Amino acid sequence: MSGSDRPQRFGDLAPSEWPGERLGLPERGQHSVTRIGRRFLAIAIDWGAALLIALLFAPYSTSAHSWAAYLIFIAMQILFIPTIGGSIGHRLTGSRVVPIAGGWVGLWRPVVRTVLLALVIPVLVWDSDQRGFHDKIAGTVLIRA
């Protein structure tokens, strides 16, 4: 078998020229992959909202407040991704979570994505399409709305 006749293995894939190229997404503008700056801003907005809401349940700087904020953050992700297309932070930064296959994101994808997001480490593993491990496993991508 010559090199061009061999089946391509996943590790043999060349990096994308731009994030989302292999997914059929445009390089920039609407429906392109959301870049890192918007992602950080969105998660900061979501975490800030969770911290504020948690003040209703426990005083700041207590372990109860920390746990409340963490659980509120998780609940907001699971609730808002299937209902409004992303978290409050996503929507305020002009982004939304969509399934790679198209259609509605459903109920299981936000749960899987959020559980992995809550573990933090999968978020630190990215591919050339700027999809974190949590998005790859859930079959989703964060795009500009």
Short mmCIF file of N, CA and C in Angstrom, two decimals:
data_model
loop_
_atom_site.label_atom_id
_atom_site.label_comp_id
_atom_site.label_asym_id
_atom_site.label_seq_id
_atom_site.Cartn_x
_atom_site.Cartn_y
_atom_site.Cartn_z
N MET A 1 0.83 -1.19 0.00
CA MET A 1 0.00 0.00 0.00
C MET A 1 0.87 1.25 0.00
N SER A 2 0.57 2.15 -0.86
CA SER A 2 1.29 3.42 -0.85
C SER A 2 0.71 4.32 0.22
N GLY A 3 1.40 5.41 0.51
CA GLY A 3 0.97 6.32 1.57
C GLY A 3 -0.42 6.87 1.37
N SER A 4 -0.81 7.13 0.11
CA SER A 4 -2.13 7.71 -0.14
C SER A 4 -3.24 6.66 -0.09
N ASP A 5 -2.88 5.35 -0.19
CA ASP A 5 -3.87 4.29 -0.16
C ASP A 5 -4.22 3.84 1.25
N ARG A 6 -3.36 4.17 2.19
CA ARG A 6 -3.59 3.74 3.57
C ARG A 6 -4.73 4.53 4.21
N PRO A 7 -5.54 3.84 5.03
CA PRO A 7 -6.58 4.60 5.73
C PRO A 7 -5.92 5.62 6.67
N GLN A 8 -6.56 6.74 6.78
CA GLN A 8 -6.02 7.79 7.64
C GLN A 8 -6.38 7.50 9.09
N ARG A 9 -5.40 7.55 9.95
CA ARG A 9 -5.63 7.38 11.38
C ARG A 9 -5.86 8.75 12.00
N PHE A 10 -6.52 8.74 13.15
CA PHE A 10 -6.84 10.01 13.80
C PHE A 10 -5.60 10.84 14.05
N GLY A 11 -4.53 10.22 14.52
CA GLY A 11 -3.30 10.94 14.81
C GLY A 11 -2.63 11.51 13.58
N ASP A 12 -3.01 11.02 12.40
CA ASP A 12 -2.41 11.49 11.15
C ASP A 12 -3.09 12.75 10.61
N LEU A 13 -4.19 13.16 11.22
CA LEU A 13 -4.90 14.32 10.71
C LEU A 13 -4.06 15.58 10.87
N ALA A 14 -4.00 16.36 9.83
CA ALA A 14 -3.29 17.63 9.91
C ALA A 14 -4.12 18.60 10.73
N PRO A 15 -3.46 19.50 11.47
CA PRO A 15 -4.21 20.50 12.23
C PRO A 15 -5.05 21.36 11.28
N SER A 16 -6.13 21.86 11.79
CA SER A 16 -6.98 22.76 11.01
C SER A 16 -6.24 24.05 10.71
N GLU A 17 -6.53 24.65 9.57
CA GLU A 17 -5.95 25.96 9.26
C GLU A 17 -6.59 27.04 10.14
N TRP A 18 -7.84 26.84 10.51
CA TRP A 18 -8.52 27.73 11.45
C TRP A 18 -9.42 26.85 12.30
N PRO A 19 -9.76 27.31 13.51
CA PRO A 19 -10.64 26.53 14.37
C PRO A 19 -11.99 26.30 13.70
N GLY A 20 -12.39 25.03 13.60
CA GLY A 20 -13.67 24.70 13.00
C GLY A 20 -13.61 24.28 11.55
N GLU A 21 -12.43 24.38 10.92
CA GLU A 21 -12.32 24.03 9.50
C GLU A 21 -12.76 22.59 9.25
N ARG A 22 -12.27 21.65 10.06
CA ARG A 22 -12.63 20.24 9.87
C ARG A 22 -14.10 19.97 10.17
N LEU A 23 -14.73 20.90 10.88
CA LEU A 23 -16.15 20.76 11.23
C LEU A 23 -17.05 21.42 10.18
N GLY A 24 -16.44 22.05 9.19
CA GLY A 24 -17.21 22.73 8.15
C GLY A 24 -17.70 24.10 8.57
N LEU A 25 -17.06 24.68 9.58
CA LEU A 25 -17.47 25.99 10.07
C LEU A 25 -16.61 27.09 9.44
N PRO A 26 -17.16 28.29 9.31
CA PRO A 26 -16.39 29.39 8.70
C PRO A 26 -15.23 29.82 9.59
N GLU A 27 -14.27 30.51 8.97
CA GLU A 27 -13.08 30.96 9.69
C GLU A 27 -13.40 32.06 10.71
N ARG A 28 -14.32 32.94 10.34
CA ARG A 28 -14.67 34.04 11.26
C ARG A 28 -16.13 34.43 11.05
N GLY A 29 -16.64 35.22 11.97
CA GLY A 29 -18.01 35.70 11.87
C GLY A 29 -19.03 34.71 12.43
N GLN A 30 -20.28 34.93 12.05
CA GLN A 30 -21.38 34.10 12.56
C GLN A 30 -21.13 32.63 12.24
N HIS A 31 -21.40 31.79 13.20
CA HIS A 31 -21.26 30.33 13.15
C HIS A 31 -19.82 29.84 13.16
N SER A 32 -18.85 30.73 13.36
CA SER A 32 -17.46 30.29 13.51
C SER A 32 -17.25 29.88 14.97
N VAL A 33 -16.18 29.13 15.22
CA VAL A 33 -15.89 28.67 16.57
C VAL A 33 -15.59 29.88 17.45
N THR A 34 -16.18 29.91 18.63
CA THR A 34 -15.94 30.99 19.59
C THR A 34 -14.50 30.92 20.06
N ARG A 35 -13.80 32.02 20.02
CA ARG A 35 -12.39 32.06 20.40
C ARG A 35 -12.22 32.17 21.92
N ILE A 36 -11.01 32.03 22.35
CA ILE A 36 -10.66 31.92 23.77
C ILE A 36 -11.09 33.13 24.60
N GLY A 37 -10.98 34.32 24.08
CA GLY A 37 -11.35 35.52 24.84
C GLY A 37 -12.82 35.52 25.24
N ARG A 38 -13.68 35.21 24.30
CA ARG A 38 -15.12 35.14 24.59
C ARG A 38 -15.42 34.00 25.56
N ARG A 39 -14.69 32.89 25.43
CA ARG A 39 -14.90 31.75 26.32
C ARG A 39 -14.57 32.13 27.77
N PHE A 40 -13.42 32.78 27.95
CA PHE A 40 -13.02 33.19 29.30
C PHE A 40 -14.00 34.20 29.88
N LEU A 41 -14.43 35.15 29.06
CA LEU A 41 -15.39 36.14 29.53
C LEU A 41 -16.71 35.47 29.90
N ALA A 42 -17.17 34.53 29.08
CA ALA A 42 -18.43 33.82 29.36
C ALA A 42 -18.36 33.05 30.67
N ILE A 43 -17.26 32.34 30.90
CA ILE A 43 -17.17 31.55 32.14
C ILE A 43 -17.02 32.48 33.35
N ALA A 44 -16.37 33.62 33.16
CA ALA A 44 -16.26 34.59 34.27
C ALA A 44 -17.64 35.15 34.62
N ILE A 45 -18.44 35.44 33.62
CA ILE A 45 -19.81 35.93 33.85
C ILE A 45 -20.63 34.86 34.58
N ASP A 46 -20.54 33.62 34.10
CA ASP A 46 -21.30 32.53 34.73
C ASP A 46 -20.86 32.29 36.16
N TRP A 47 -19.55 32.29 36.38
CA TRP A 47 -19.04 32.05 37.73
C TRP A 47 -19.42 33.22 38.65
N GLY A 48 -19.35 34.45 38.14
CA GLY A 48 -19.75 35.61 38.94
C GLY A 48 -21.22 35.55 39.32
N ALA A 49 -22.07 35.15 38.38
CA ALA A 49 -23.50 35.02 38.66
C ALA A 49 -23.74 33.94 39.71
N ALA A 50 -23.03 32.84 39.60
CA ALA A 50 -23.18 31.75 40.57
C ALA A 50 -22.74 32.20 41.96
N LEU A 51 -21.66 32.96 42.02
CA LEU A 51 -21.18 33.47 43.32
C LEU A 51 -22.21 34.41 43.96
N LEU A 52 -22.79 35.28 43.14
CA LEU A 52 -23.80 36.21 43.66
C LEU A 52 -25.05 35.48 44.14
N ILE A 53 -25.53 34.54 43.35
CA ILE A 53 -26.73 33.78 43.73
C ILE A 53 -26.46 32.97 44.99
N ALA A 54 -25.26 32.43 45.12
CA ALA A 54 -24.91 31.63 46.29
C ALA A 54 -24.96 32.44 47.59
N LEU A 55 -24.83 33.76 47.48
CA LEU A 55 -24.93 34.61 48.68
C LEU A 55 -26.31 34.52 49.32
N LEU A 56 -27.30 34.11 48.55
CA LEU A 56 -28.64 33.92 49.11
C LEU A 56 -28.71 32.72 50.06
N PHE A 57 -27.74 31.82 49.94
CA PHE A 57 -27.77 30.58 50.69
C PHE A 57 -26.72 30.47 51.78
N ALA A 58 -25.62 31.20 51.63
CA ALA A 58 -24.54 31.09 52.62
C ALA A 58 -23.67 32.34 52.58
N PRO A 59 -23.06 32.69 53.72
CA PRO A 59 -22.17 33.85 53.74
C PRO A 59 -20.92 33.62 52.88
N TYR A 60 -20.42 34.71 52.30
CA TYR A 60 -19.23 34.63 51.47
C TYR A 60 -18.04 34.11 52.28
N SER A 61 -17.11 33.49 51.63
CA SER A 61 -15.89 32.94 52.24
C SER A 61 -16.15 31.78 53.19
N THR A 62 -17.25 31.09 53.01
CA THR A 62 -17.49 29.87 53.78
C THR A 62 -17.48 28.70 52.80
N SER A 63 -17.26 27.52 53.32
CA SER A 63 -17.27 26.35 52.44
C SER A 63 -18.69 26.13 51.88
N ALA A 64 -19.71 26.48 52.67
CA ALA A 64 -21.09 26.34 52.18
C ALA A 64 -21.32 27.24 50.97
N HIS A 65 -20.78 28.46 51.01
CA HIS A 65 -20.91 29.37 49.87
C HIS A 65 -20.19 28.82 48.65
N SER A 66 -19.00 28.30 48.86
CA SER A 66 -18.23 27.72 47.75
C SER A 66 -18.98 26.58 47.09
N TRP A 67 -19.52 25.68 47.91
CA TRP A 67 -20.27 24.55 47.37
C TRP A 67 -21.56 25.01 46.69
N ALA A 68 -22.23 25.98 47.30
CA ALA A 68 -23.46 26.50 46.70
C ALA A 68 -23.16 27.12 45.33
N ALA A 69 -22.10 27.91 45.24
CA ALA A 69 -21.73 28.54 43.97
C ALA A 69 -21.40 27.48 42.91
N TYR A 70 -20.67 26.46 43.32
CA TYR A 70 -20.30 25.38 42.41
C TYR A 70 -21.53 24.66 41.87
N LEU A 71 -22.45 24.33 42.76
CA LEU A 71 -23.67 23.62 42.36
C LEU A 71 -24.60 24.51 41.52
N ILE A 72 -24.65 25.80 41.85
CA ILE A 72 -25.45 26.74 41.07
C ILE A 72 -24.87 26.89 39.67
N PHE A 73 -23.55 26.98 39.56
CA PHE A 73 -22.89 27.05 38.26
C PHE A 73 -23.26 25.84 37.40
N ILE A 74 -23.18 24.66 37.99
CA ILE A 74 -23.53 23.42 37.28
C ILE A 74 -25.00 23.44 36.86
N ALA A 75 -25.87 23.82 37.77
CA ALA A 75 -27.31 23.85 37.46
C ALA A 75 -27.62 24.84 36.35
N MET A 76 -26.97 26.00 36.36
CA MET A 76 -27.21 27.00 35.32
C MET A 76 -26.78 26.48 33.94
N GLN A 77 -25.66 25.79 33.88
CA GLN A 77 -25.20 25.23 32.61
C GLN A 77 -26.21 24.22 32.07
N ILE A 78 -26.61 23.29 32.94
CA ILE A 78 -27.52 22.22 32.52
C ILE A 78 -28.89 22.78 32.14
N LEU A 79 -29.35 23.80 32.84
CA LEU A 79 -30.65 24.39 32.56
C LEU A 79 -30.66 25.26 31.31
N PHE A 80 -29.65 26.11 31.16
CA PHE A 80 -29.69 27.10 30.09
C PHE A 80 -29.19 26.62 28.73
N ILE A 81 -28.30 25.64 28.69
CA ILE A 81 -27.81 25.19 27.38
C ILE A 81 -28.95 24.64 26.51
N PRO A 82 -29.80 23.76 27.03
CA PRO A 82 -30.88 23.27 26.15
C PRO A 82 -32.04 24.26 25.97
N THR A 83 -32.19 25.21 26.89
CA THR A 83 -33.34 26.11 26.79
C THR A 83 -33.06 27.40 26.02
N ILE A 84 -31.89 28.01 26.24
CA ILE A 84 -31.59 29.26 25.52
C ILE A 84 -30.37 29.13 24.61
N GLY A 85 -29.82 27.92 24.49
CA GLY A 85 -28.71 27.69 23.57
C GLY A 85 -27.33 27.91 24.16
N GLY A 86 -27.26 28.18 25.43
CA GLY A 86 -25.98 28.38 26.10
C GLY A 86 -26.22 28.97 27.46
N SER A 87 -25.15 29.12 28.21
CA SER A 87 -25.27 29.73 29.53
C SER A 87 -25.53 31.23 29.37
N ILE A 88 -25.80 31.90 30.46
CA ILE A 88 -25.98 33.36 30.43
C ILE A 88 -24.71 34.02 29.87
N GLY A 89 -23.55 33.56 30.33
CA GLY A 89 -22.28 34.09 29.83
C GLY A 89 -22.11 33.86 28.34
N HIS A 90 -22.46 32.67 27.88
CA HIS A 90 -22.37 32.39 26.43
C HIS A 90 -23.23 33.38 25.66
N ARG A 91 -24.46 33.52 26.10
CA ARG A 91 -25.40 34.37 25.35
C ARG A 91 -24.97 35.84 25.39
N LEU A 92 -24.47 36.32 26.54
CA LEU A 92 -24.03 37.71 26.65
C LEU A 92 -22.79 37.99 25.80
N THR A 93 -21.99 36.96 25.54
CA THR A 93 -20.80 37.13 24.70
C THR A 93 -21.07 36.76 23.24
N GLY A 94 -22.32 36.52 22.90
CA GLY A 94 -22.68 36.24 21.51
C GLY A 94 -22.32 34.84 21.06
N SER A 95 -22.38 33.87 21.96
CA SER A 95 -22.04 32.49 21.64
C SER A 95 -23.20 31.57 21.95
N ARG A 96 -23.13 30.36 21.40
CA ARG A 96 -24.12 29.34 21.76
C ARG A 96 -23.51 27.96 21.55
N VAL A 97 -24.04 27.01 22.28
CA VAL A 97 -23.59 25.62 22.21
C VAL A 97 -24.50 24.88 21.25
N VAL A 98 -23.89 24.24 20.25
CA VAL A 98 -24.67 23.47 19.27
C VAL A 98 -24.07 22.08 19.13
N PRO A 99 -24.91 21.10 18.79
CA PRO A 99 -24.36 19.77 18.53
C PRO A 99 -23.71 19.74 17.15
N ILE A 100 -22.65 18.97 17.03
CA ILE A 100 -21.95 18.82 15.75
C ILE A 100 -22.91 18.28 14.68
N ALA A 101 -23.78 17.37 15.08
CA ALA A 101 -24.70 16.74 14.14
C ALA A 101 -25.84 17.65 13.71
N GLY A 102 -25.96 18.83 14.34
CA GLY A 102 -27.05 19.75 14.02
C GLY A 102 -28.28 19.45 14.87
N GLY A 103 -29.28 20.29 14.73
CA GLY A 103 -30.52 20.11 15.49
C GLY A 103 -30.42 20.66 16.90
N TRP A 104 -31.33 20.20 17.74
CA TRP A 104 -31.40 20.63 19.13
C TRP A 104 -30.33 19.90 19.93
N VAL A 105 -29.75 20.59 20.89
CA VAL A 105 -28.68 20.02 21.70
C VAL A 105 -29.18 18.88 22.60
N GLY A 106 -30.48 18.86 22.88
CA GLY A 106 -31.05 17.79 23.69
C GLY A 106 -30.79 17.96 25.17
N LEU A 107 -31.03 16.91 25.93
CA LEU A 107 -30.84 16.96 27.38
C LEU A 107 -29.55 16.30 27.85
N TRP A 108 -29.14 15.22 27.20
CA TRP A 108 -27.96 14.50 27.68
C TRP A 108 -26.67 15.25 27.39
N ARG A 109 -26.57 15.97 26.27
CA ARG A 109 -25.33 16.68 25.94
C ARG A 109 -24.98 17.74 26.99
N PRO A 110 -25.93 18.57 27.40
CA PRO A 110 -25.59 19.55 28.44
C PRO A 110 -25.15 18.90 29.75
N VAL A 111 -25.75 17.78 30.10
CA VAL A 111 -25.37 17.10 31.35
C VAL A 111 -23.94 16.57 31.24
N VAL A 112 -23.64 15.86 30.16
CA VAL A 112 -22.29 15.31 29.97
C VAL A 112 -21.26 16.44 29.89
N ARG A 113 -21.57 17.45 29.09
CA ARG A 113 -20.65 18.58 28.91
C ARG A 113 -20.39 19.28 30.24
N THR A 114 -21.43 19.48 31.03
CA THR A 114 -21.29 20.20 32.29
C THR A 114 -20.55 19.39 33.34
N VAL A 115 -20.83 18.09 33.42
CA VAL A 115 -20.10 17.25 34.38
C VAL A 115 -18.60 17.30 34.07
N LEU A 116 -18.25 17.19 32.80
CA LEU A 116 -16.84 17.27 32.43
C LEU A 116 -16.28 18.68 32.65
N LEU A 117 -17.05 19.70 32.36
CA LEU A 117 -16.63 21.08 32.61
C LEU A 117 -16.37 21.29 34.10
N ALA A 118 -17.21 20.73 34.94
CA ALA A 118 -17.07 20.88 36.39
C ALA A 118 -15.80 20.21 36.91
N LEU A 119 -15.29 19.23 36.18
CA LEU A 119 -14.04 18.57 36.58
C LEU A 119 -12.81 19.40 36.22
N VAL A 120 -12.98 20.45 35.43
CA VAL A 120 -11.98 21.42 35.00
C VAL A 120 -10.90 20.84 34.09
N ILE A 121 -10.29 19.73 34.41
CA ILE A 121 -9.18 19.20 33.61
C ILE A 121 -9.57 18.99 32.15
N PRO A 122 -10.73 18.39 31.82
CA PRO A 122 -11.07 18.22 30.41
C PRO A 122 -11.15 19.54 29.63
N VAL A 123 -11.41 20.63 30.32
CA VAL A 123 -11.50 21.93 29.67
C VAL A 123 -10.12 22.38 29.20
N LEU A 124 -9.07 21.90 29.87
CA LEU A 124 -7.71 22.30 29.54
C LEU A 124 -7.14 21.53 28.35
N VAL A 125 -7.83 20.50 27.89
CA VAL A 125 -7.38 19.69 26.76
C VAL A 125 -8.14 20.15 25.52
N TRP A 126 -7.43 20.74 24.55
CA TRP A 126 -8.05 21.31 23.36
C TRP A 126 -7.49 20.65 22.11
N ASP A 127 -8.26 20.72 21.04
CA ASP A 127 -7.75 20.28 19.74
C ASP A 127 -7.58 21.51 18.86
N SER A 128 -7.19 21.30 17.60
CA SER A 128 -6.94 22.45 16.72
C SER A 128 -8.22 23.17 16.32
N ASP A 129 -9.37 22.57 16.62
CA ASP A 129 -10.65 23.24 16.38
C ASP A 129 -11.10 24.03 17.61
N GLN A 130 -10.24 24.14 18.60
CA GLN A 130 -10.50 24.82 19.87
C GLN A 130 -11.71 24.24 20.60
N ARG A 131 -11.88 22.94 20.49
CA ARG A 131 -12.92 22.24 21.23
C ARG A 131 -12.27 21.54 22.40
N GLY A 132 -12.76 21.83 23.59
CA GLY A 132 -12.27 21.15 24.77
C GLY A 132 -12.78 19.72 24.80
N PHE A 133 -12.16 18.90 25.63
CA PHE A 133 -12.54 17.50 25.76
C PHE A 133 -14.01 17.37 26.14
N HIS A 134 -14.51 18.31 26.95
CA HIS A 134 -15.92 18.27 27.36
C HIS A 134 -16.84 18.44 26.15
N ASP A 135 -16.45 19.29 25.20
CA ASP A 135 -17.25 19.45 23.98
C ASP A 135 -17.10 18.25 23.04
N LYS A 136 -15.91 17.69 22.95
CA LYS A 136 -15.69 16.54 22.07
C LYS A 136 -16.52 15.34 22.53
N ILE A 137 -16.51 15.05 23.82
CA ILE A 137 -17.26 13.92 24.35
C ILE A 137 -18.76 14.14 24.19
N ALA A 138 -19.22 15.38 24.42
CA ALA A 138 -20.65 15.68 24.32
C ALA A 138 -21.11 15.85 22.87
N GLY A 139 -20.16 15.93 21.93
CA GLY A 139 -20.53 16.12 20.53
C GLY A 139 -21.03 17.52 20.25
N THR A 140 -20.47 18.50 20.95
CA THR A 140 -20.91 19.89 20.80
C THR A 140 -19.75 20.78 20.39
N VAL A 141 -20.10 21.98 19.98
CA VAL A 141 -19.11 23.01 19.68
C VAL A 141 -19.71 24.36 20.10
N LEU A 142 -18.87 25.24 20.61
CA LEU A 142 -19.31 26.58 20.99
C LEU A 142 -19.04 27.51 19.82
N ILE A 143 -20.11 28.07 19.26
CA ILE A 143 -19.97 28.93 18.07
C ILE A 143 -20.46 30.34 18.36
N ARG A 144 -20.07 31.25 17.48
CA ARG A 144 -20.59 32.63 17.55
C ARG A 144 -22.00 32.63 17.00
N ALA A 145 -22.90 33.23 17.75
CA ALA A 145 -24.32 33.25 17.36
C ALA A 145 -24.58 34.26 16.27
#
